[in-house]
Coordinates of N, CA, C and O in Angstrom, one line a residue:
X221 N -54.9 -47.3 -18.8 CA -54.3 -46.0 -18.9 C -52.8 -46.0 -19.1 O -52.3 -45.1 -19.7
X222 N -52.2 -47.0 -18.6 CA -50.8 -47.1 -18.7 C -50.3 -47.2 -20.1 O -49.3 -46.8 -20.5
X223 N -51.1 -47.9 -20.9 CA -50.8 -48.0 -22.3 C -50.9 -46.7 -23.1 O -50.1 -46.5 -24.0
X224 N -51.9 -45.9 -22.8 CA -52.0 -44.6 -23.4 C -50.8 -43.7 -23.1 O -50.2 -43.0 -24.0
X225 N -50.4 -43.8 -21.9 CA -49.2 -43.0 -21.4 C -48.0 -43.5 -22.1 O -47.2 -42.7 -22.6
X226 N -47.8 -44.8 -22.2 CA -46.6 -45.3 -23.0 C -46.7 -44.9 -24.4 O -45.6 -44.6 -25.0
X227 N -47.8 -45.0 -25.0 CA -48.0 -44.6 -26.4 C -47.6 -43.1 -26.6 O -46.9 -42.8 -27.6
X228 N -48.1 -42.2 -25.7 CA -47.7 -40.8 -25.8 C -46.2 -40.6 -25.6 O -45.6 -39.8 -26.3
X229 N -45.6 -41.4 -24.7 CA -44.2 -41.3 -24.5 C -43.4 -41.7 -25.8 O -42.4 -41.1 -26.1
X230 N -43.9 -42.8 -26.4 CA -43.2 -43.3 -27.6 C -43.4 -42.2 -28.7 O -42.4 -42.0 -29.4
X231 N -44.5 -41.6 -28.8 CA -44.7 -40.6 -29.9 C -43.9 -39.4 -29.6 O -43.3 -38.8 -30.5
X232 N -43.8 -39.0 -28.3 CA -42.9 -37.9 -28.0 C -41.4 -38.1 -28.3 O -40.7 -37.3 -28.7
X233 N -41.0 -39.4 -28.0 CA -39.6 -39.8 -28.3 C -39.4 -39.7 -29.8 O -38.3 -39.3 -30.2
X234 N -40.3 -40.2 -30.6 CA -40.2 -40.2 -32.0 C -40.1 -38.8 -32.6 O -39.3 -38.5 -33.4
X235 N -41.0 -37.9 -32.0 CA -40.9 -36.5 -32.4 C -39.6 -35.8 -32.1 O -39.0 -35.1 -32.8
X236 N -39.1 -36.2 -30.8 CA -37.9 -35.6 -30.4 C -36.7 -36.1 -31.3 O -35.8 -35.3 -31.6
X237 N -36.7 -37.4 -31.7 CA -35.6 -37.9 -32.5 C -35.7 -37.2 -33.9 O -34.7 -36.9 -34.5
X238 N -37.0 -37.0 -34.4 CA -37.1 -36.3 -35.7 C -36.6 -34.9 -35.7 O -35.9 -34.4 -36.6
X239 N -36.9 -34.2 -34.6 CA -36.4 -32.8 -34.4 C -34.9 -32.8 -34.3 O -34.2 -32.0 -34.9
X240 N -34.3 -33.8 -33.6 CA -32.8 -33.8 -33.4 C -32.2 -34.1 -34.8 O -31.1 -33.6 -35.1
X241 N -32.8 -35.1 -35.5 CA -32.2 -35.4 -36.9 C -32.3 -34.2 -37.8 O -31.4 -33.9 -38.6
X242 N -33.4 -33.5 -37.7 CA -33.6 -32.3 -38.6 C -32.5 -31.2 -38.2 O -31.9 -30.6 -39.1
X243 N -32.3 -31.0 -36.9 CA -31.3 -30.0 -36.4 C -29.9 -30.5 -36.8 O -29.1 -29.6 -37.2
X244 N -29.6 -31.8 -36.8 CA -28.3 -32.3 -37.1 C -28.1 -32.0 -38.6 O -27.0 -31.7 -39.1
X245 N -29.1 -32.3 -39.4 CA -29.0 -32.0 -40.9 C -28.8 -30.6 -41.2 O -27.9 -30.2 -42.0
X246 N -29.5 -29.7 -40.5 CA -29.3 -28.2 -40.7 C -27.9 -27.8 -40.3 O -27.2 -27.0 -40.9
X247 N -27.4 -28.4 -39.2 CA -26.0 -28.0 -38.7 C -25.0 -28.5 -39.7 O -24.0 -27.8 -40.0
X248 N -25.2 -29.7 -40.3 CA -24.3 -30.3 -41.3 C -24.3 -29.4 -42.5 O -23.2 -29.1 -43.1
X249 N -25.4 -29.0 -43.0 CA -25.5 -28.1 -44.1 C -24.9 -26.8 -43.9 O -24.2 -26.2 -44.7
X250 N -25.1 -26.2 -42.7 CA -24.4 -25.0 -42.3 C -22.9 -25.1 -42.3 O -22.2 -24.2 -42.8
X251 N -22.4 -26.2 -41.8 CA -20.9 -26.4 -41.8 C -20.4 -26.4 -43.3 O -19.3 -25.9 -43.5
X252 N -21.1 -27.1 -44.1 CA -20.6 -27.2 -45.5 C -20.6 -25.8 -46.2 O -19.7 -25.4 -46.8
X253 N -21.7 -25.1 -46.0 CA -21.8 -23.7 -46.6 C -20.8 -22.8 -46.0 O -20.1 -22.1 -46.7
X254 N -20.5 -22.9 -44.7 CA -19.5 -22.1 -44.0 C -18.1 -22.5 -44.6 O -17.4 -21.5 -44.9
X255 N -17.8 -23.7 -44.7 CA -16.5 -24.1 -45.2 C -16.3 -23.6 -46.7 O -15.2 -23.2 -47.0
X256 N -17.3 -23.7 -47.5 CA -17.2 -23.2 -48.9 C -17.0 -21.7 -48.9 O -16.2 -21.2 -49.6
X257 N -17.7 -21.0 -48.0 CA -17.6 -19.6 -47.9 C -16.2 -19.2 -47.5 O -15.6 -18.3 -48.0
X258 N -15.6 -19.9 -46.5 CA -14.3 -19.6 -46.0 C -13.3 -19.9 -47.1 O -12.3 -19.2 -47.2
X259 N -13.5 -21.0 -47.9 CA -12.5 -21.3 -48.9 C -12.6 -20.2 -50.0 O -11.5 -19.8 -50.5
X260 N -13.7 -19.7 -50.4 CA -13.8 -18.7 -51.4 C -13.2 -17.4 -50.8 O -12.5 -16.7 -51.5
X261 N -13.4 -17.1 -49.6 CA -12.8 -15.9 -48.9 C -11.3 -16.0 -48.9 O -10.6 -15.0 -49.2
X262 N -10.8 -17.2 -48.7 CA -9.3 -17.4 -48.7 C -8.8 -17.2 -50.1 O -7.7 -16.6 -50.3
X263 N -9.5 -17.7 -51.1 CA -9.0 -17.6 -52.5 C -9.0 -16.1 -52.9 O -8.0 -15.6 -53.5
X264 N -10.1 -15.4 -52.5 CA -10.1 -13.9 -52.8 C -9.0 -13.2 -52.1 O -8.4 -12.3 -52.7
X265 N -8.7 -13.6 -50.8 CA -7.7 -13.0 -50.1 C -6.3 -13.2 -50.7 O -5.5 -12.3 -50.8
X266 N -6.1 -14.4 -51.2 CA -4.8 -14.7 -51.8 C -4.6 -13.9 -53.1 O -3.6 -13.3 -53.4
X267 N -5.7 -13.8 -53.9 CA -5.6 -13.1 -55.2 C -5.4 -11.6 -54.9 O -4.5 -10.9 -55.5
X268 N -6.0 -11.0 -53.9 CA -5.8 -9.6 -53.5 C -4.4 -9.4 -53.0 O -3.8 -8.4 -53.3
X269 N -3.9 -10.4 -52.2 CA -2.6 -10.2 -51.7 C -1.5 -10.3 -52.8 O -0.6 -9.5 -52.8
X270 N -1.7 -11.2 -53.8 CA -0.8 -11.2 -54.9 C -0.8 -9.9 -55.7 O 0.2 -9.4 -56.1
X271 N -2.0 -9.4 -55.9 CA -2.1 -8.2 -56.7 C -1.5 -7.0 -55.9 O -0.9 -6.1 -56.5
X272 N -1.7 -7.0 -54.6 CA -1.2 -5.9 -53.8 C 0.3 -5.9 -53.5 O 1.0 -5.0 -53.7
X273 N 0.8 -7.2 -53.2 CA 2.2 -7.3 -52.8 C 3.0 -7.8 -53.9 O 4.2 -7.8 -53.8
X274 N 2.4 -8.3 -55.0 CA 3.2 -8.8 -56.2 C 4.1 -7.8 -56.8 O 3.8 -6.6 -56.7
X275 N 5.1 -8.3 -57.5 CA 6.0 -7.4 -58.2 C 5.4 -6.8 -59.4 O 4.4 -7.3 -60.0
X276 N 5.9 -5.6 -59.8 CA 5.3 -5.0 -61.0 C 6.2 -5.3 -62.2 O 7.4 -5.7 -62.1
X277 N 5.6 -5.3 -63.4 CA 6.3 -5.7 -64.6 C 7.2 -4.5 -65.0 O 8.2 -4.8 -65.7
X278 N 7.0 -3.3 -64.6 CA 7.8 -2.2 -65.0 C 9.0 -2.0 -64.1 O 8.9 -2.4 -62.9
X279 N 10.0 -1.5 -64.6 CA 11.2 -1.2 -63.8 C 10.9 0.0 -62.9 O 10.5 1.1 -63.3
X280 N 11.1 -0.2 -61.6 CA 10.9 0.9 -60.6 C 12.1 1.0 -59.7 O 12.4 0.1 -59.0
X281 N 12.8 2.2 -59.8 CA 13.9 2.4 -58.9 C 13.5 3.5 -57.9 O 13.3 4.6 -58.3
X282 N 13.4 3.1 -56.7 CA 13.0 4.1 -55.7 C 14.1 4.7 -54.8 O 14.0 5.7 -54.3
X283 N 15.2 4.0 -54.7 CA 16.3 4.4 -53.9 C 17.3 5.2 -54.8 O 18.0 4.7 -55.7
X284 N 17.5 6.5 -54.6 CA 18.3 7.3 -55.4 C 19.8 6.9 -55.3 O 20.6 7.2 -56.2
X285 N 20.2 6.2 -54.2 CA 21.6 5.8 -54.1 C 21.9 4.7 -55.0 O 23.0 4.4 -55.4
X286 N 20.9 3.9 -55.4 CA 21.1 2.7 -56.3 C 21.4 3.1 -57.7 O 22.1 2.4 -58.4
X287 N 20.7 4.1 -58.2 CA 20.9 4.5 -59.6 C 20.7 6.0 -59.8 O 19.8 6.6 -59.2
X288 N 21.5 6.6 -60.7 CA 21.2 8.0 -61.0 C 20.5 8.0 -62.4 O 20.3 7.0 -63.0
X289 N 20.1 9.2 -62.8 CA 19.4 9.3 -64.0 C 20.1 8.9 -65.2 O 19.6 8.4 -66.2
X290 N 21.5 9.1 -65.2 CA 22.3 8.6 -66.4 C 22.2 7.1 -66.5 O 22.1 6.6 -67.6
X291 N 22.3 6.4 -65.4 CA 22.3 4.9 -65.4 C 20.9 4.4 -65.9 O 20.8 3.5 -66.6
X292 N 19.9 5.1 -65.4 CA 18.5 4.7 -65.9 C 18.3 5.0 -67.4 O 17.8 4.1 -68.1
X293 N 18.8 6.1 -67.9 CA 18.7 6.4 -69.3 C 19.5 5.4 -70.1 O 19.0 4.9 -71.1
X294 N 20.7 5.0 -69.6 CA 21.5 4.0 -70.3 C 20.8 2.7 -70.3 O 20.8 2.0 -71.4
X295 N 20.2 2.3 -69.2 CA 19.5 1.0 -69.2 C 18.3 1.0 -70.1 O 18.0 0.0 -70.8
X296 N 17.5 2.1 -70.1 CA 16.4 2.2 -71.0 C 16.8 2.1 -72.5 O 16.1 1.5 -73.3
X297 N 17.9 2.8 -72.8 CA 18.4 2.7 -74.2 C 18.8 1.3 -74.5 O 18.6 0.8 -75.6
X298 N 19.5 0.6 -73.6 CA 19.9 -0.8 -73.8 C 18.6 -1.7 -74.1 O 18.6 -2.5 -75.0
X299 N 17.6 -1.5 -73.3 CA 16.4 -2.3 -73.4 C 15.7 -2.0 -74.8 O 15.3 -2.9 -75.5
X300 N 15.7 -0.7 -75.2 CA 15.2 -0.3 -76.5 C 15.9 -1.0 -77.6 O 15.4 -1.5 -78.6
X301 N 17.3 -0.9 -77.6 CA 18.1 -1.5 -78.6 C 17.9 -3.0 -78.7 O 17.9 -3.6 -79.7
X302 N 17.8 -3.6 -77.5 CA 17.6 -5.1 -77.4 C 16.3 -5.5 -78.1 O 16.3 -6.5 -78.8
X303 N 15.3 -4.7 -78.0 CA 14.0 -4.9 -78.6 C 14.1 -4.8 -80.1 O 13.4 -5.4 -80.9
X304 N 15.0 -4.0 -80.6 CA 15.2 -3.8 -82.1 C 16.3 -4.8 -82.6 O 16.6 -4.7 -83.8
X305 N 16.9 -5.6 -81.8 CA 17.9 -6.5 -82.2 C 19.2 -5.9 -82.5 O 20.0 -6.5 -83.2
X306 N 19.5 -4.8 -81.9 CA 20.8 -4.1 -82.2 C 21.9 -4.4 -81.2 O 23.0 -3.9 -81.4
X307 N 21.6 -5.1 -80.1 CA 22.6 -5.3 -79.1 C 23.4 -6.6 -79.5 O 22.9 -7.6 -79.8
X308 N 24.7 -6.4 -79.5 CA 25.6 -7.6 -79.8 C 26.2 -8.1 -78.5 O 26.4 -7.3 -77.6
X309 N 26.4 -9.4 -78.5 CA 27.0 -10.0 -77.3 C 28.5 -9.6 -77.2 O 29.2 -9.6 -78.2
X310 N 28.9 -9.3 -76.0 CA 30.3 -9.0 -75.8 C 31.0 -10.2 -75.4 O 30.5 -11.1 -74.8
X311 N 32.3 -10.3 -75.8 CA 33.1 -11.5 -75.3 C 33.5 -11.3 -73.9 O 33.6 -10.1 -73.4
X312 N 33.6 -12.3 -73.1 CA 34.0 -12.3 -71.8 C 35.5 -12.4 -71.7 O 36.2 -13.2 -72.3
X313 N 36.1 -11.5 -70.9 CA 37.6 -11.4 -70.8 C 38.2 -12.7 -70.3 O 39.2 -13.1 -70.8
X314 N 37.6 -13.3 -69.3 CA 38.2 -14.5 -68.7 C 38.1 -15.7 -69.6 O 38.8 -16.7 -69.4
X315 N 37.3 -15.7 -70.7 CA 37.3 -16.8 -71.6 C 38.3 -16.7 -72.8 O 38.6 -17.6 -73.4
X316 N 38.8 -15.5 -73.0 CA 39.8 -15.2 -74.0 C 39.5 -15.7 -75.4 O 40.2 -16.5 -76.0
X317 N 38.3 -15.3 -75.9 CA 37.9 -15.7 -77.2 C 38.7 -14.8 -78.2 O 38.6 -13.5 -78.1
X318 N 39.5 -15.4 -79.0 CA 40.4 -14.6 -79.9 C 39.7 -14.1 -81.1 O 39.9 -12.9 -81.5
X319 N 38.9 -14.9 -81.8 CA 38.3 -14.4 -83.0 C 36.8 -14.7 -82.9 O 36.4 -15.8 -83.3
X320 N 36.0 -13.8 -82.5 CA 34.6 -14.0 -82.3 C 33.9 -14.1 -83.6 O 32.9 -14.8 -83.7
X321 N 34.4 -13.6 -84.7 CA 33.8 -13.7 -86.0 C 33.7 -15.1 -86.5 O 32.8 -15.5 -87.2
X322 N 34.6 -16.0 -86.1 CA 34.6 -17.4 -86.5 C 33.4 -18.1 -85.9 O 32.9 -19.1 -86.3
X323 N 32.9 -17.6 -84.8 CA 31.8 -18.2 -84.0 C 30.4 -17.7 -84.5 O 29.4 -18.3 -84.1
X324 N 30.4 -16.7 -85.3 CA 29.1 -16.1 -85.7 C 28.4 -17.0 -86.8 O 29.0 -17.6 -87.7
X325 N 27.1 -17.2 -86.6 CA 26.2 -18.0 -87.5 C 25.0 -17.2 -87.6 O 24.8 -16.1 -87.1
X326 N 24.0 -17.7 -88.4 CA 22.8 -17.0 -88.6 C 21.6 -17.9 -88.2 O 21.7 -19.1 -88.4
X327 N 20.6 -17.2 -87.6 CA 19.4 -18.0 -87.2 C 18.4 -18.1 -88.4 O 18.8 -17.7 -89.5
X328 N 17.2 -18.6 -88.2 CA 16.3 -18.8 -89.3 C 15.9 -17.5 -90.0 O 15.6 -17.5 -91.1
X329 N 15.9 -16.4 -89.2 CA 15.5 -15.1 -89.8 C 16.7 -14.4 -90.5 O 16.6 -13.3 -91.0
X330 N 17.9 -15.0 -90.4 CA 19.0 -14.4 -91.0 C 19.8 -13.5 -90.1 O 20.7 -12.8 -90.5
X331 N 19.3 -13.4 -88.8 CA 20.0 -12.5 -87.9 C 21.3 -13.2 -87.4 O 21.4 -14.4 -87.3
X332 N 22.3 -12.4 -87.2 CA 23.6 -13.0 -86.7 C 23.5 -13.4 -85.3 O 23.1 -12.6 -84.4
X333 N 24.0 -14.6 -85.0 CA 24.0 -15.0 -83.6 C 25.4 -15.5 -83.3 O 26.2 -15.9 -84.2
X334 N 25.8 -15.5 -82.0 CA 27.2 -15.9 -81.6 C 27.1 -17.2 -80.9 O 26.4 -17.3 -79.9
X335 N 27.8 -18.2 -81.4 CA 27.9 -19.5 -80.7 C 28.9 -19.5 -79.6 O 30.0 -18.9 -79.8
X336 N 28.7 -20.1 -78.6 CA 29.6 -20.2 -77.4 C 31.0 -20.8 -77.9 O 31.0 -21.7 -78.7
X337 N 32.0 -20.3 -77.3 CA 33.4 -20.8 -77.6 C 33.7 -22.1 -76.9 O 34.6 -22.8 -77.2
X338 N 32.8 -22.4 -75.9 CA 33.0 -23.6 -75.1 C 32.3 -24.8 -75.8 O 31.2 -24.6 -76.2
X339 N 33.0 -25.9 -76.1 CA 32.4 -27.0 -76.8 C 31.4 -27.7 -75.9 O 31.2 -27.4 -74.7
X340 N 30.7 -28.7 -76.5 CA 29.8 -29.5 -75.7 C 30.6 -30.2 -74.6 O 31.6 -30.9 -74.9
X341 N 30.1 -30.2 -73.4 CA 30.8 -30.8 -72.3 C 30.6 -32.4 -72.4 O 29.6 -32.8 -73.1
X342 N 31.4 -33.2 -71.8 CA 31.2 -34.6 -71.8 C 29.9 -35.0 -71.1 O 29.4 -34.2 -70.3
X343 N 29.4 -36.2 -71.4 CA 28.1 -36.6 -70.8 C 28.2 -36.6 -69.3 O 27.2 -36.3 -68.6
X344 N 29.3 -37.0 -68.7 CA 29.4 -37.1 -67.2 C 29.7 -35.7 -66.6 O 29.9 -35.6 -65.4
X345 N 29.7 -34.6 -67.4 CA 29.9 -33.3 -66.9 C 31.3 -32.8 -67.0 O 32.3 -33.6 -67.1
X346 N 31.5 -31.5 -67.0 CA 32.8 -30.8 -67.1 C 33.5 -31.0 -65.8 O 32.9 -31.2 -64.7
X347 N 34.8 -30.8 -65.8 CA 35.6 -30.9 -64.6 C 35.4 -29.7 -63.6 O 35.3 -29.9 -62.4
X348 N 35.2 -28.5 -64.2 CA 35.0 -27.3 -63.4 C 33.7 -26.7 -63.7 O 33.2 -26.7 -64.9
X349 N 33.1 -26.0 -62.7 CA 31.9 -25.3 -62.9 C 32.1 -24.0 -63.7 O 33.1 -23.3 -63.5
X350 N 31.2 -23.7 -64.7 CA 31.3 -22.5 -65.5 C 30.0 -21.7 -65.2 O 28.9 -22.3 -65.3
X351 N 30.2 -20.4 -65.0 CA 29.0 -19.6 -64.7 C 28.9 -18.5 -65.7 O 27.9 -17.8 -65.6
X352 N 29.8 -18.3 -66.7 CA 29.7 -17.3 -67.7 C 29.9 -17.9 -69.0 O 30.9 -18.6 -69.2
X353 N 29.1 -17.5 -70.0 CA 29.2 -18.0 -71.3 C 29.1 -16.9 -72.3 O 28.5 -15.8 -72.0
X354 N 29.8 -17.0 -73.5 CA 29.9 -15.9 -74.4 C 29.0 -16.0 -75.6 O 29.2 -15.3 -76.6
X355 N 28.1 -16.9 -75.6 CA 27.2 -17.1 -76.7 C 26.2 -18.2 -76.5 O 26.2 -18.8 -75.4
X356 N 25.5 -18.5 -77.5 CA 24.5 -19.6 -77.4 C 25.2 -21.0 -77.5 O 26.3 -21.1 -78.2
X357 N 24.7 -22.0 -76.8 CA 25.4 -23.3 -76.8 C 25.3 -24.0 -78.2 O 24.3 -23.8 -78.9
X358 N 26.4 -24.7 -78.5 CA 26.3 -25.5 -79.8 C 25.3 -26.6 -79.6 O 25.0 -27.0 -78.4
X359 N 24.9 -27.3 -80.6 CA 23.9 -28.4 -80.5 C 24.7 -29.6 -79.9 O 25.6 -30.1 -80.5
X360 N 24.2 -30.0 -78.8 CA 24.9 -31.1 -78.0 C 24.0 -32.4 -77.9 O 24.5 -33.4 -77.4
X361 N 22.8 -32.3 -78.4 CA 21.9 -33.5 -78.2 C 22.2 -34.5 -79.3 O 22.4 -34.2 -80.4
X362 N 22.1 -35.8 -78.9 CA 22.3 -36.9 -79.8 C 20.9 -37.4 -80.2 O 20.0 -37.5 -79.4
X363 N 20.7 -37.7 -81.5 CA 19.5 -38.3 -82.0 C 19.2 -39.6 -81.3 O 20.0 -40.4 -81.1
X364 N 17.9 -39.8 -81.0 CA 17.4 -41.0 -80.4 C 17.7 -41.2 -78.9 O 17.4 -42.2 -78.3
X365 N 18.3 -40.2 -78.3 CA 18.6 -40.3 -76.8 C 17.4 -39.6 -76.1 O 17.0 -38.5 -76.4
X366 N 16.9 -40.2 -75.0 CA 15.9 -39.6 -74.2 C 16.6 -39.0 -73.0 O 17.3 -39.6 -72.3
X367 N 16.4 -37.6 -72.9 CA 17.1 -36.9 -71.9 C 16.1 -36.6 -70.7 O 14.9 -36.5 -70.8
X368 N 16.7 -36.7 -69.5 CA 16.0 -36.4 -68.3 C 16.9 -35.6 -67.3 O 18.1 -35.6 -67.5
X369 N 16.3 -35.0 -66.3 CA 17.0 -34.3 -65.3 C 16.7 -34.8 -63.9 O 15.5 -35.2 -63.7
X370 N 17.6 -34.9 -63.0 CA 17.4 -35.4 -61.7 C 17.7 -34.2 -60.7 O 18.8 -33.7 -60.7
X371 N 16.7 -33.8 -60.0 CA 16.8 -32.7 -59.0 C 16.9 -33.3 -57.6 O 16.0 -34.1 -57.2
X372 N 17.9 -33.0 -56.9 CA 18.0 -33.4 -55.5 C 17.5 -32.2 -54.6 O 18.2 -31.1 -54.6
X373 N 16.4 -32.3 -54.0 CA 15.8 -31.2 -53.2 C 15.8 -31.7 -51.7 O 16.0 -32.8 -51.4
X374 N 15.4 -30.7 -50.8 CA 15.3 -31.1 -49.4 C 14.1 -31.9 -49.2 O 13.9 -32.5 -48.1
X375 N 13.2 -32.1 -50.2 CA 12.0 -32.9 -50.1 C 12.2 -34.2 -50.8 O 11.3 -35.0 -50.9
X376 N 13.4 -34.5 -51.3 CA 13.7 -35.8 -52.0 C 14.1 -35.5 -53.4 O 14.4 -34.4 -53.8
X377 N 14.3 -36.6 -54.1 CA 14.8 -36.6 -55.5 C 13.6 -36.5 -56.5 O 12.6 -37.3 -56.3
X378 N 13.7 -35.7 -57.5 CA 12.7 -35.6 -58.5 C 13.3 -35.8 -59.8 O 14.4 -35.2 -60.2
X379 N 12.8 -36.7 -60.6 CA 13.3 -37.0 -62.0 C 12.3 -36.4 -63.0 O 11.1 -36.6 -62.9
X380 N 12.8 -35.6 -63.9 CA 12.0 -34.9 -64.9 C 12.4 -35.3 -66.3 O 13.6 -35.3 -66.6
X381 N 11.4 -35.7 -67.1 CA 11.7 -36.1 -68.5 C 11.7 -34.9 -69.3 O 10.7 -34.1 -69.3
X382 N 12.8 -34.6 -70.0 CA 12.9 -33.5 -70.9 C 12.3 -33.7 -72.3 O 12.6 -34.8 -72.8
X383 N 11.6 -32.8 -72.8 CA 10.9 -33.0 -74.1 C 11.8 -32.5 -75.2 O 11.6 -31.5 -75.9
X384 N 12.8 -33.4 -75.5 CA 13.8 -33.0 -76.6 C 13.2 -32.9 -78.0 O 13.7 -32.2 -78.8
X385 N 12.1 -33.7 -78.2 CA 11.5 -33.7 -79.5 C 10.6 -32.4 -79.7 O 10.5 -31.9 -80.7
X386 N 10.0 -32.0 -78.6 CA 9.1 -30.8 -78.6 C 9.8 -29.5 -78.6 O 9.5 -28.6 -79.3
X387 N 10.8 -29.5 -77.7 CA 11.6 -28.2 -77.5 C 13.1 -28.5 -77.5 O 13.8 -28.4 -76.5
X388 N 13.6 -28.9 -78.7 CA 15.0 -29.3 -78.7 C 16.0 -28.2 -78.3 O 17.0 -28.5 -77.7
X389 N 15.8 -26.9 -78.7 CA 16.7 -25.8 -78.3 C 16.7 -25.6 -76.8 O 17.8 -25.4 -76.2
X390 N 15.5 -25.7 -76.2 CA 15.4 -25.5 -74.7 C 16.1 -26.6 -74.0 O 16.9 -26.4 -73.0
X391 N 15.9 -27.9 -74.4 CA 16.5 -29.0 -73.8 C 18.0 -29.0 -74.0 O 18.8 -29.2 -73.1
X392 N 18.5 -28.6 -75.2 CA 19.9 -28.5 -75.5 C 20.5 -27.5 -74.6 O 21.6 -27.7 -74.0
X393 N 19.9 -26.3 -74.4 CA 20.4 -25.3 -73.5 C 20.5 -25.8 -72.1 O 21.5 -25.6 -71.4
X394 N 19.5 -26.5 -71.6 CA 19.5 -27.0 -70.2 C 20.5 -28.1 -70.0 O 21.3 -28.0 -69.1
X395 N 20.7 -29.0 -71.0 CA 21.7 -30.0 -70.9 C 23.1 -29.4 -70.9 O 23.9 -29.8 -70.1
X396 N 23.3 -28.5 -71.8 CA 24.6 -27.8 -71.9 C 25.0 -27.2 -70.6 O 26.1 -27.4 -70.1
X397 N 24.1 -26.4 -70.1 CA 24.4 -25.6 -68.8 C 24.5 -26.6 -67.7 O 25.4 -26.4 -66.8
X398 N 23.7 -27.7 -67.6 CA 23.8 -28.6 -66.5 C 25.1 -29.4 -66.5 O 25.7 -29.6 -65.5
X399 N 25.6 -29.7 -67.7 CA 26.8 -30.5 -67.8 C 28.0 -29.6 -67.4 O 29.1 -30.1 -67.0
X400 N 27.9 -28.3 -67.6 CA 28.9 -27.3 -67.1 C 28.6 -27.0 -65.6 O 29.2 -26.0 -65.1
X401 N 27.7 -27.7 -65.0 CA 27.4 -27.5 -63.5 C 26.9 -26.1 -63.2 O 27.1 -25.6 -62.1
X402 N 26.3 -25.5 -64.2 CA 25.8 -24.1 -64.0 C 24.7 -24.1 -62.9 O 24.7 -23.1 -62.1
X403 N 23.9 -25.1 -62.8 CA 22.8 -25.1 -61.8 C 23.2 -25.7 -60.4 O 22.4 -25.7 -59.5
X404 N 24.4 -26.2 -60.3 CA 24.8 -26.9 -59.1 C 24.7 -25.9 -57.9 O 25.2 -24.7 -58.0
X405 N 24.2 -26.3 -56.8 CA 24.1 -25.5 -55.6 C 23.0 -24.5 -55.6 O 22.8 -23.8 -54.6
X406 N 22.1 -24.5 -56.6 CA 21.0 -23.6 -56.6 C 19.8 -24.1 -55.8 O 19.6 -25.3 -55.7

């Protein structure tokens, strides 16, 4: 009789272990499904928050003290003229450009553009920081030179390879402004 009892005990233990394993598997599956659901809910929440709190593309002035209707109309007219290419760059008083017509050139479409009166800065950078420019930068990139930028952040130093062959105008603009220390302290 003792052997039948032991056999039943063994069978009951095996059934109990099967039930426990099945319950553990169900609990594990539930955790995975719960985590996926929470992740999806978080993504939907972020998207809704961005849409709700994000900035609008249109100009909205809500404080009447910041702008009056004349300023708004003048700004809208400026934007409209800029879209039609009718806005000309003004010279900056502190740069004292004497003859702006000497700096005018034409782009690929034949539109008149104004080149900056400031020359290409030296490779090691200008002596003084410049924050205002009176036109587009002259071409300062040298052929065959690989350009990169080094950013010092609170998380460490980041080096970025600039794509001068793919976007030469963008890289030229970035190099020109960087050498005049335009981005320093940002």
